[in-house]
């Protein structure tokens, strides 16, 4: 694979008219191969002068007649990076979603992807609820079930996870997660409830039963979203493909 190229990962997951849909793609970020799949959250910068934001990959497809590779993502910004700015009602772990999804060519989305997020200080930095030594108790399987049932209408991601593992992607490549406000509240409540519990009972089944989530990263960065805003300049971005 050429360093500046993008390519699909896995077999097609759907067909509709001239469109072929996929679950994941591979590209290079800072010279390193990376795979992004539906439901993944990752840092992007839409223009060099724009603030860093978070993209949630929601759709991947190819237009058969033009061979155009396309993506649709939902963008999330910190309150202070929106036209209204941050106010006293905004939580420290809160982000605000752009009201309209953005469609961009896959090669442009790869250029948007950002690896230097050292200045991004927001998000709940919680220790893993499940100790690493208990990772064999179905933790990754629980996260897979959560993704398939909640994020992607039951799509099977086993082949994509295998490709990511073969590529050597580690837990820190996927430690970003944006929840709804009710999910975030349940998660914080769950953390409080298990604070003094013995590690022997902190299995993924126990955590999920309390309203938690199955996370596999060593230091998950968790945020929540409860509002949207109209981005004033995003439509002027040359990478945005309204025609698709």
GROMACS .gro file of C-alpha atoms in nm:
model
  244
    1UNK     CA    1   0.000   0.000   0.000
    2UNK     CA    2   0.136   0.340  -0.099
    3UNK     CA    3   0.194   0.579   0.193
    4UNK     CA    4  -0.053   0.838   0.060
    5UNK     CA    5  -0.321   0.600  -0.063
    6UNK     CA    6  -0.642   0.474   0.097
    7UNK     CA    7  -0.804   0.135   0.049
    8UNK     CA    8  -1.103  -0.061   0.175
    9UNK     CA    9  -1.061  -0.320   0.448
   10UNK     CA   10  -1.286  -0.625   0.447
   11UNK     CA   11  -1.554  -0.724   0.202
   12UNK     CA   12  -1.851  -0.502   0.104
   13UNK     CA   13  -2.135  -0.495   0.356
   14UNK     CA   14  -2.414  -0.367   0.131
   15UNK     CA   15  -2.526  -0.256  -0.216
   16UNK     CA   16  -2.774   0.013  -0.318
   17UNK     CA   17  -2.803   0.139  -0.676
   18UNK     CA   18  -2.458   0.258  -0.786
   19UNK     CA   19  -2.320   0.248  -0.430
   20UNK     CA   20  -2.112  -0.023  -0.259
   21UNK     CA   21  -2.085   0.009   0.119
   22UNK     CA   22  -1.792  -0.091   0.339
   23UNK     CA   23  -1.712  -0.119   0.710
   24UNK     CA   24  -1.353   0.006   0.725
   25UNK     CA   25  -1.062   0.156   0.537
   26UNK     CA   26  -0.685   0.174   0.577
   27UNK     CA   27  -0.461   0.477   0.537
   28UNK     CA   28  -0.133   0.615   0.671
   29UNK     CA   29  -0.116   0.859   0.961
   30UNK     CA   30   0.226   1.012   1.027
   31UNK     CA   31   0.383   0.735   0.819
   32UNK     CA   32   0.210   0.460   1.016
   33UNK     CA   33  -0.069   0.237   0.873
   34UNK     CA   34  -0.403   0.283   1.048
   35UNK     CA   35  -0.748   0.128   1.009
   36UNK     CA   36  -1.068   0.318   1.085
   37UNK     CA   37  -1.403   0.140   1.095
   38UNK     CA   38  -1.767   0.244   1.128
   39UNK     CA   39  -1.838   0.377   1.476
   40UNK     CA   40  -1.478   0.480   1.543
   41UNK     CA   41  -1.405   0.818   1.700
   42UNK     CA   42  -1.083   0.996   1.601
   43UNK     CA   43  -0.929   1.343   1.608
   44UNK     CA   44  -0.942   1.558   1.294
   45UNK     CA   45  -0.862   1.912   1.182
   46UNK     CA   46  -1.079   2.024   0.890
   47UNK     CA   47  -0.843   2.307   0.793
   48UNK     CA   48  -0.492   2.393   0.917
   49UNK     CA   49  -0.627   2.700   1.097
   50UNK     CA   50  -0.928   2.519   1.250
   51UNK     CA   51  -0.937   2.378   1.604
   52UNK     CA   52  -0.904   2.004   1.654
   53UNK     CA   53  -1.238   1.827   1.676
   54UNK     CA   54  -1.361   1.468   1.692
   55UNK     CA   55  -1.509   1.276   1.400
   56UNK     CA   56  -1.738   0.975   1.431
   57UNK     CA   57  -1.720   0.761   1.120
   58UNK     CA   58  -2.078   0.670   1.023
   59UNK     CA   59  -2.080   0.562   0.658
   60UNK     CA   60  -1.831   0.441   0.396
   61UNK     CA   61  -1.915   0.379   0.032
   62UNK     CA   62  -1.788   0.373  -0.325
   63UNK     CA   63  -1.965   0.521  -0.627
   64UNK     CA   64  -1.928   0.251  -0.891
   65UNK     CA   65  -1.944   0.467  -1.203
   66UNK     CA   66  -1.685   0.724  -1.093
   67UNK     CA   67  -1.490   0.489  -0.858
   68UNK     CA   68  -1.509   0.764  -0.599
   69UNK     CA   69  -1.438   0.655  -0.241
   70UNK     CA   70  -1.652   0.850   0.006
   71UNK     CA   71  -1.723   0.887   0.376
   72UNK     CA   72  -1.982   1.045   0.603
   73UNK     CA   73  -1.889   1.154   0.954
   74UNK     CA   74  -2.040   1.335   1.248
   75UNK     CA   75  -1.819   1.609   1.394
   76UNK     CA   76  -1.797   1.713   1.759
   77UNK     CA   77  -1.640   2.035   1.888
   78UNK     CA   78  -1.555   2.165   2.233
   79UNK     CA   79  -1.808   2.431   2.345
   80UNK     CA   80  -1.541   2.703   2.333
   81UNK     CA   81  -1.481   2.623   1.964
   82UNK     CA   82  -1.845   2.690   1.865
   83UNK     CA   83  -1.992   3.031   1.773
   84UNK     CA   84  -2.177   3.057   2.106
   85UNK     CA   85  -1.873   2.961   2.311
   86UNK     CA   86  -1.861   2.782   2.644
   87UNK     CA   87  -2.103   2.880   2.920
   88UNK     CA   88  -2.178   2.771   3.276
   89UNK     CA   89  -2.421   2.502   3.157
   90UNK     CA   90  -2.152   2.308   2.972
   91UNK     CA   91  -1.988   2.016   3.151
   92UNK     CA   92  -1.613   1.965   3.160
   93UNK     CA   93  -1.647   1.646   2.949
   94UNK     CA   94  -1.904   1.789   2.705
   95UNK     CA   95  -1.874   1.828   2.329
   96UNK     CA   96  -2.129   1.968   2.084
   97UNK     CA   97  -2.213   1.800   1.753
   98UNK     CA   98  -2.240   1.975   1.418
   99UNK     CA   99  -2.605   1.952   1.314
  100UNK     CA  100  -2.526   1.825   0.962
  101UNK     CA  101  -2.307   1.526   0.884
  102UNK     CA  102  -2.014   1.593   0.652
  103UNK     CA  103  -1.945   1.394   0.338
  104UNK     CA  104  -1.586   1.401   0.218
  105UNK     CA  105  -1.372   1.194  -0.015
  106UNK     CA  106  -1.188   0.922   0.170
  107UNK     CA  107  -0.848   1.061   0.074
  108UNK     CA  108  -0.946   1.400   0.222
  109UNK     CA  109  -1.072   1.241   0.543
  110UNK     CA  110  -0.734   1.071   0.576
  111UNK     CA  111  -0.569   1.413   0.543
  112UNK     CA  112  -0.802   1.553   0.811
  113UNK     CA  113  -0.698   1.283   1.061
  114UNK     CA  114  -0.476   1.423   1.332
  115UNK     CA  115  -0.226   1.242   1.553
  116UNK     CA  116  -0.097   1.528   1.769
  117UNK     CA  117  -0.375   1.575   2.023
  118UNK     CA  118  -0.152   1.665   2.318
  119UNK     CA  119  -0.341   1.992   2.365
  120UNK     CA  120  -0.675   1.811   2.396
  121UNK     CA  121  -0.719   1.800   2.772
  122UNK     CA  122  -1.094   1.736   2.796
  123UNK     CA  123  -1.265   1.405   2.861
  124UNK     CA  124  -1.303   1.174   3.157
  125UNK     CA  125  -0.976   0.992   3.210
  126UNK     CA  126  -1.097   0.695   3.407
  127UNK     CA  127  -0.889   0.395   3.499
  128UNK     CA  128  -1.013   0.078   3.333
  129UNK     CA  129  -1.304  -0.063   3.528
  130UNK     CA  130  -1.192  -0.414   3.446
  131UNK     CA  131  -0.832  -0.492   3.549
  132UNK     CA  132  -0.605  -0.605   3.270
  133UNK     CA  133  -0.567  -0.954   3.417
  134UNK     CA  134  -0.943  -1.008   3.374
  135UNK     CA  135  -0.933  -0.917   3.006
  136UNK     CA  136  -0.999  -1.278   2.906
  137UNK     CA  137  -1.347  -1.274   3.061
  138UNK     CA  138  -1.509  -1.157   2.741
  139UNK     CA  139  -1.419  -0.789   2.758
  140UNK     CA  140  -1.336  -0.748   2.390
  141UNK     CA  141  -1.634  -0.963   2.296
  142UNK     CA  142  -1.859  -0.739   2.506
  143UNK     CA  143  -1.728  -0.429   2.332
  144UNK     CA  144  -1.783  -0.601   1.997
  145UNK     CA  145  -2.144  -0.683   2.090
  146UNK     CA  146  -2.198  -0.324   2.205
  147UNK     CA  147  -2.065  -0.188   1.877
  148UNK     CA  148  -2.264  -0.430   1.662
  149UNK     CA  149  -2.595  -0.384   1.845
  150UNK     CA  150  -2.579  -0.012   1.924
  151UNK     CA  151  -2.361   0.157   1.667
  152UNK     CA  152  -2.393  -0.036   1.345
  153UNK     CA  153  -2.721  -0.226   1.322
  154UNK     CA  154  -2.568  -0.563   1.391
  155UNK     CA  155  -2.284  -0.560   1.136
  156UNK     CA  156  -2.019  -0.823   1.206
  157UNK     CA  157  -1.678  -0.669   1.276
  158UNK     CA  158  -1.475  -0.982   1.346
  159UNK     CA  159  -1.286  -0.954   1.017
  160UNK     CA  160  -1.208  -0.587   1.079
  161UNK     CA  161  -1.086  -0.650   1.433
  162UNK     CA  162  -0.860  -0.925   1.298
  163UNK     CA  163  -0.718  -0.687   1.036
  164UNK     CA  164  -0.653  -0.428   1.308
  165UNK     CA  165  -0.481  -0.688   1.524
  166UNK     CA  166  -0.268  -0.808   1.231
  167UNK     CA  167  -0.169  -0.447   1.168
  168UNK     CA  168  -0.051  -0.418   1.526
  169UNK     CA  169  -0.294  -0.149   1.637
  170UNK     CA  170  -0.294  -0.127   2.017
  171UNK     CA  171  -0.557  -0.018   2.266
  172UNK     CA  172  -0.443   0.343   2.262
  173UNK     CA  173  -0.552   0.372   1.898
  174UNK     CA  174  -0.917   0.342   2.000
  175UNK     CA  175  -0.945   0.496   2.345
  176UNK     CA  176  -1.185   0.777   2.251
  177UNK     CA  177  -1.558   0.745   2.308
  178UNK     CA  178  -1.850   0.992   2.299
  179UNK     CA  179  -2.164   0.891   2.485
  180UNK     CA  180  -2.512   1.034   2.502
  181UNK     CA  181  -2.580   1.234   2.817
  182UNK     CA  182  -2.790   0.954   2.977
  183UNK     CA  183  -2.516   0.700   2.897
  184UNK     CA  184  -2.254   0.931   3.048
  185UNK     CA  185  -2.458   0.979   3.366
  186UNK     CA  186  -2.505   0.603   3.402
  187UNK     CA  187  -2.134   0.552   3.346
  188UNK     CA  188  -2.037   0.804   3.615
  189UNK     CA  189  -2.290   0.647   3.851
  190UNK     CA  190  -2.149   0.302   3.778
  191UNK     CA  191  -1.794   0.421   3.853
  192UNK     CA  192  -1.912   0.545   4.190
  193UNK     CA  193  -2.091   0.220   4.271
  194UNK     CA  194  -1.792  -0.003   4.195
  195UNK     CA  195  -1.535   0.226   4.353
  196UNK     CA  196  -1.478   0.005   4.658
  197UNK     CA  197  -1.580  -0.329   4.512
  198UNK     CA  198  -1.326  -0.616   4.499
  199UNK     CA  199  -1.166  -0.665   4.159
  200UNK     CA  200  -1.279  -1.027   4.151
  201UNK     CA  201  -1.638  -0.928   4.067
  202UNK     CA  202  -1.559  -0.657   3.813
  203UNK     CA  203  -1.630  -0.866   3.506
  204UNK     CA  204  -1.773  -0.718   3.189
  205UNK     CA  205  -2.116  -0.874   3.262
  206UNK     CA  206  -2.130  -0.705   3.603
  207UNK     CA  207  -2.025  -0.367   3.461
  208UNK     CA  208  -2.272  -0.377   3.172
  209UNK     CA  209  -2.553  -0.476   3.411
  210UNK     CA  210  -2.485  -0.159   3.611
  211UNK     CA  211  -2.514   0.059   3.303
  212UNK     CA  212  -2.143   0.075   3.228
  213UNK     CA  213  -1.964   0.018   2.900
  214UNK     CA  214  -1.702  -0.234   2.799
  215UNK     CA  215  -1.380  -0.046   2.729
  216UNK     CA  216  -1.057  -0.215   2.625
  217UNK     CA  217  -0.817   0.078   2.624
  218UNK     CA  218  -0.579   0.132   2.912
  219UNK     CA  219  -0.689   0.489   2.974
  220UNK     CA  220  -1.027   0.555   2.810
  221UNK     CA  221  -1.107   0.917   2.726
  222UNK     CA  222  -1.483   0.953   2.762
  223UNK     CA  223  -1.696   1.253   2.664
  224UNK     CA  224  -2.066   1.315   2.613
  225UNK     CA  225  -2.286   1.510   2.372
  226UNK     CA  226  -2.636   1.648   2.430
  227UNK     CA  227  -2.664   1.936   2.183
  228UNK     CA  228  -2.595   2.041   1.823
  229UNK     CA  229  -2.498   2.364   1.647
  230UNK     CA  230  -2.478   2.499   1.292
  231UNK     CA  231  -2.116   2.527   1.184
  232UNK     CA  232  -2.078   2.865   1.007
  233UNK     CA  233  -1.789   2.785   0.772
  234UNK     CA  234  -1.786   2.408   0.725
  235UNK     CA  235  -1.988   2.432   0.403
  236UNK     CA  236  -1.711   2.651   0.259
  237UNK     CA  237  -1.453   2.376   0.307
  238UNK     CA  238  -1.342   2.255  -0.037
  239UNK     CA  239  -1.322   1.896   0.088
  240UNK     CA  240  -1.693   1.876   0.172
  241UNK     CA  241  -1.885   1.703  -0.109
  242UNK     CA  242  -2.246   1.819  -0.092
  243UNK     CA  243  -2.313   1.668  -0.434
  244UNK     CA  244  -2.297   1.319  -0.284
   0.00000   0.00000   0.00000
